PDB file of C-alpha atoms in Angstrom:
ATOM      1  CA  MET A  25      25.891  11.829  29.686  1.00 49.00           C
ATOM      2  CA  ALA A  26      23.807  13.076  26.748  1.00 57.00           C
ATOM      3  CA  VAL A  27      20.718  11.202  25.680  1.00 62.00           C
ATOM      4  CA  SER A  28      21.152   9.925  22.133  1.00 69.00           C
ATOM      5  CA  GLU A  29      18.405   9.938  19.539  1.00 77.00           C
ATOM      6  CA  GLN A  30      16.784   6.710  18.541  1.00 86.00           C
ATOM      7  CA  PRO A  31      17.855   5.476  15.114  1.00 89.00           C
ATOM      8  CA  VAL A  32      15.458   6.185  12.257  1.00 90.00           C
ATOM      9  CA  GLY A  33      15.036   4.483   8.921  1.00 95.00           C
ATOM     10  CA  ILE A  34      15.857   6.238   5.672  1.00 95.00           C
ATOM     11  CA  ASP A  35      12.188   6.849   4.812  1.00 95.00           C
ATOM     12  CA  GLU A  36      11.632   8.675   8.079  1.00 96.00           C
ATOM     13  CA  LEU A  37      14.888  10.572   7.685  1.00 94.00           C
ATOM     14  CA  LEU A  38      13.823  11.733   4.209  1.00 95.00           C
ATOM     15  CA  ASP A  39      10.451  12.852   5.562  1.00 96.00           C
ATOM     16  CA  ARG A  40      12.161  14.810   8.332  1.00 95.00           C
ATOM     17  CA  VAL A  41      14.689  16.595   6.138  1.00 95.00           C
ATOM     18  CA  ARG A  42      12.130  17.401   3.449  1.00 97.00           C
ATOM     19  CA  GLU A  43      10.025  19.217   6.062  1.00 96.00           C
ATOM     20  CA  THR A  44      12.835  21.744   6.466  1.00 96.00           C
ATOM     21  CA  TYR A  45      12.674  23.263   2.958  1.00 97.00           C
ATOM     22  CA  ALA A  46      10.455  23.559  -0.120  1.00 97.00           C
ATOM     23  CA  ARG A  47      11.233  21.116  -2.935  1.00 98.00           C
ATOM     24  CA  VAL A  48      10.599  22.140  -6.547  1.00 98.00           C
ATOM     25  CA  GLU A  49       8.772  20.500  -9.450  1.00 98.00           C
ATOM     26  CA  THR A  50      10.109  20.067 -12.981  1.00 98.00           C
ATOM     27  CA  HIS A  51       8.549  23.026 -14.775  1.00 97.00           C
ATOM     28  CA  GLU A  52       9.338  25.437 -11.918  1.00 98.00           C
ATOM     29  CA  THR A  53      12.944  24.228 -12.028  1.00 98.00           C
ATOM     30  CA  TYR A  54      13.139  24.617 -15.802  1.00 98.00           C
ATOM     31  CA  GLU A  55      11.703  28.149 -15.692  1.00 98.00           C
ATOM     32  CA  ALA A  56      14.055  29.221 -12.887  1.00 97.00           C
ATOM     33  CA  ALA A  57      17.066  27.894 -14.785  1.00 97.00           C
ATOM     34  CA  GLN A  58      15.962  29.560 -18.027  1.00 96.00           C
ATOM     35  CA  ALA A  59      15.554  32.883 -16.202  1.00 97.00           C
ATOM     36  CA  GLY A  60      19.021  32.559 -14.650  1.00 96.00           C
ATOM     37  CA  GLU A  61      17.466  32.352 -11.184  1.00 97.00           C
ATOM     38  CA  ALA A  62      18.756  28.895 -10.228  1.00 97.00           C
ATOM     39  CA  LEU A  63      21.862  26.800 -10.674  1.00 98.00           C
ATOM     40  CA  LEU A  64      20.967  23.215 -11.561  1.00 98.00           C
ATOM     41  CA  VAL A  65      23.441  20.729 -10.124  1.00 98.00           C
ATOM     42  CA  ASP A  66      23.413  17.151 -11.410  1.00 98.00           C
ATOM     43  CA  ILE A  67      24.849  14.748  -8.818  1.00 98.00           C
ATOM     44  CA  ARG A  68      24.096  11.511 -10.690  1.00 98.00           C
ATOM     45  CA  TYR A  69      26.997   9.162 -11.154  1.00 95.00           C
ATOM     46  CA  ALA A  70      28.706   8.836 -14.534  1.00 96.00           C
ATOM     47  CA  ALA A  71      26.971   5.627 -15.665  1.00 96.00           C
ATOM     48  CA  LEU A  72      23.543   7.249 -15.301  1.00 97.00           C
ATOM     49  CA  ARG A  73      24.641  10.382 -17.149  1.00 97.00           C
ATOM     50  CA  GLU A  74      26.067   8.221 -19.938  1.00 96.00           C
ATOM     51  CA  ARG A  75      22.903   6.115 -20.134  1.00 96.00           C
ATOM     52  CA  ASP A  76      20.267   8.853 -19.836  1.00 97.00           C
ATOM     53  CA  GLY A  77      21.971  12.085 -20.916  1.00 97.00           C
ATOM     54  CA  LEU A  78      22.373  15.508 -19.370  1.00 97.00           C
ATOM     55  CA  ILE A  79      20.239  18.527 -18.593  1.00 98.00           C
ATOM     56  CA  PRO A  80      21.630  21.344 -20.764  1.00 97.00           C
ATOM     57  CA  GLY A  81      23.365  23.963 -18.633  1.00 96.00           C
ATOM     58  CA  ALA A  82      23.411  21.898 -15.443  1.00 98.00           C
ATOM     59  CA  LEU A  83      26.641  21.803 -13.467  1.00 98.00           C
ATOM     60  CA  VAL A  84      27.753  18.195 -13.071  1.00 98.00           C
ATOM     61  CA  VAL A  85      29.241  17.525  -9.638  1.00 98.00           C
ATOM     62  CA  GLU A  86      29.681  14.036  -8.270  1.00 94.00           C
ATOM     63  CA  ARG A  87      27.872  13.675  -4.935  1.00 95.00           C
ATOM     64  CA  ASN A  88      31.094  13.058  -3.010  1.00 95.00           C
ATOM     65  CA  GLU A  89      32.424  16.460  -4.178  1.00 97.00           C
ATOM     66  CA  LEU A  90      29.234  18.503  -3.807  1.00 97.00           C
ATOM     67  CA  GLU A  91      29.994  20.394  -0.595  1.00 97.00           C
ATOM     68  CA  TRP A  92      33.550  21.227  -1.687  1.00 97.00           C
ATOM     69  CA  ARG A  93      32.434  22.501  -5.087  1.00 97.00           C
ATOM     70  CA  LEU A  94      29.466  24.585  -3.870  1.00 97.00           C
ATOM     71  CA  ASP A  95      30.850  26.094  -0.668  1.00 97.00           C
ATOM     72  CA  PRO A  96      31.302  29.783  -1.585  1.00 95.00           C
ATOM     73  CA  LEU A  97      34.106  30.013   0.979  1.00 95.00           C
ATOM     74  CA  GLY A  98      35.836  26.811  -0.100  1.00 93.00           C
ATOM     75  CA  SER A  99      39.206  26.555  -1.777  1.00 94.00           C
ATOM     76  CA  HIS A 100      37.854  24.002  -4.292  1.00 96.00           C
ATOM     77  CA  ARG A 101      34.631  25.803  -5.178  1.00 96.00           C
ATOM     78  CA  ALA A 102      33.212  25.845  -8.674  1.00 97.00           C
ATOM     79  CA  PRO A 103      33.140  29.291 -10.333  1.00 96.00           C
ATOM     80  CA  GLN A 104      29.333  29.145 -10.197  1.00 96.00           C
ATOM     81  CA  ALA A 105      29.387  29.021  -6.370  1.00 96.00           C
ATOM     82  CA  THR A 106      29.178  32.787  -6.084  1.00 94.00           C
ATOM     83  CA  GLY A 107      27.626  33.224  -2.649  1.00 96.00           C
ATOM     84  CA  HIS A 108      25.429  31.880   0.087  1.00 97.00           C
ATOM     85  CA  ASP A 109      22.330  33.442  -1.491  1.00 96.00           C
ATOM     86  CA  LEU A 110      22.689  31.260  -4.605  1.00 96.00           C
ATOM     87  CA  ARG A 111      19.576  29.258  -5.435  1.00 97.00           C
ATOM     88  CA  VAL A 112      20.744  25.700  -6.077  1.00 98.00           C
ATOM     89  CA  VAL A 113      18.522  22.890  -7.323  1.00 98.00           C
ATOM     90  CA  VAL A 114      20.177  19.529  -6.724  1.00 98.00           C
ATOM     91  CA  ILE A 115      19.196  16.771  -9.140  1.00 98.00           C
ATOM     92  CA  CYS A 116      19.811  13.073  -8.627  1.00 98.00           C
ATOM     93  CA  ASN A 117      18.261  10.210 -10.556  1.00 98.00           C
ATOM     94  CA  GLU A 118      14.891   9.941  -8.792  1.00 98.00           C
ATOM     95  CA  GLY A 119      14.846  12.637  -6.096  1.00 97.00           C
ATOM     96  CA  TYR A 120      16.065  10.785  -3.020  1.00 97.00           C
ATOM     97  CA  ALA A 121      19.807  11.397  -2.657  1.00 97.00           C
ATOM     98  CA  SER A 122      19.243  14.994  -3.745  1.00 98.00           C
ATOM     99  CA  SER A 123      17.092  15.647  -0.671  1.00 98.00           C
ATOM    100  CA  LEU A 124      19.918  14.617   1.644  1.00 97.00           C
ATOM    101  CA  ALA A 125      22.371  16.661  -0.450  1.00 98.00           C
ATOM    102  CA  ALA A 126      20.194  19.792  -0.279  1.00 98.00           C
ATOM    103  CA  VAL A 127      20.100  19.610   3.519  1.00 97.00           C
ATOM    104  CA  SER A 128      23.871  19.211   3.586  1.00 97.00           C
ATOM    105  CA  LEU A 129      24.166  22.412   1.537  1.00 98.00           C
ATOM    106  CA  HIS A 130      21.882  24.172   4.029  1.00 97.00           C
ATOM    107  CA  ARG A 131      24.431  23.327   6.730  1.00 96.00           C
ATOM    108  CA  LEU A 132      27.051  25.175   4.664  1.00 96.00           C
ATOM    109  CA  GLY A 133      24.832  28.263   4.663  1.00 97.00           C
ATOM    110  CA  LEU A 134      23.261  27.756   1.230  1.00 97.00           C
ATOM    111  CA  ARG A 135      19.752  28.273   2.622  1.00 96.00           C
ATOM    112  CA  ARG A 136      18.142  28.505  -0.830  1.00 97.00           C
ATOM    113  CA  ALA A 137      19.328  25.013  -1.800  1.00 98.00           C
ATOM    114  CA  THR A 138      16.555  22.614  -2.747  1.00 98.00           C
ATOM    115  CA  ASP A 139      16.058  19.549  -4.890  1.00 98.00           C
ATOM    116  CA  LEU A 140      13.959  18.414  -7.820  1.00 98.00           C
ATOM    117  CA  VAL A 141      10.972  16.225  -6.964  1.00 98.00           C
ATOM    118  CA  GLY A 142      11.417  12.995  -8.926  1.00 98.00           C
ATOM    119  CA  GLY A 143      14.936  13.907 -10.034  1.00 98.00           C
ATOM    120  CA  PHE A 144      16.257  13.508 -13.556  1.00 98.00           C
ATOM    121  CA  GLN A 145      13.675  10.851 -14.371  1.00 98.00           C
ATOM    122  CA  ALA A 146      10.828  13.321 -13.679  1.00 98.00           C
ATOM    123  CA  TRP A 147      12.608  15.962 -15.773  1.00 98.00           C
ATOM    124  CA  ARG A 148      12.875  13.587 -18.719  1.00 97.00           C
ATOM    125  CA  ALA A 149       9.289  12.307 -18.286  1.00 98.00           C
ATOM    126  CA  ALA A 150       8.067  15.923 -18.406  1.00 98.00           C
ATOM    127  CA  GLY A 151       9.635  16.243 -21.862  1.00 97.00           C
ATOM    128  CA  LEU A 152      12.151  18.859 -20.768  1.00 98.00           C
ATOM    129  CA  PRO A 153      15.468  19.207 -22.661  1.00 97.00           C
ATOM    130  CA  VAL A 154      18.031  16.432 -22.377  1.00 97.00           C
ATOM    131  CA  THR A 155      21.229  16.082 -24.385  1.00 96.00           C
ATOM    132  CA  ALA A 156      23.437  13.056 -24.917  1.00 91.00           C
ATOM    133  CA  GLN A 157      26.628  13.045 -22.894  1.00 75.00           C
ATOM    134  CA  ALA A 158      29.648  13.645 -25.087  1.00 67.00           C
ATOM    135  CA  ALA A 159      31.863  10.615 -25.457  1.00 60.00           C
TER     136      ALA A 159
END
């Protein structure tokens, strides 16, 4: 019989997964997107996008669809999911759920996937571009 791991709390789990890749800050993310070197993926739910707006050019993918839309081998992939070498920056509201999502993308072979420290709220606080969501 295999020995099972002891349960961990979410804070410890976040610490563990974040040790496996390099997260990115707001201005680095902005510059990479502007240079066409990164695909920004907004996984916030609709109410937050409606309330706070959108990052121009970011691909909006609900969290529950993320792996299906970004798997380059998947039948439901987004056109932007061009290969496993794609640099993806996952953005949630405050930078927590995006860390777990980035690690999930690593398991699909997207080894350059990362997330934005502080999420959308850090982006907006840094004064980076935000547009209102169309009604």
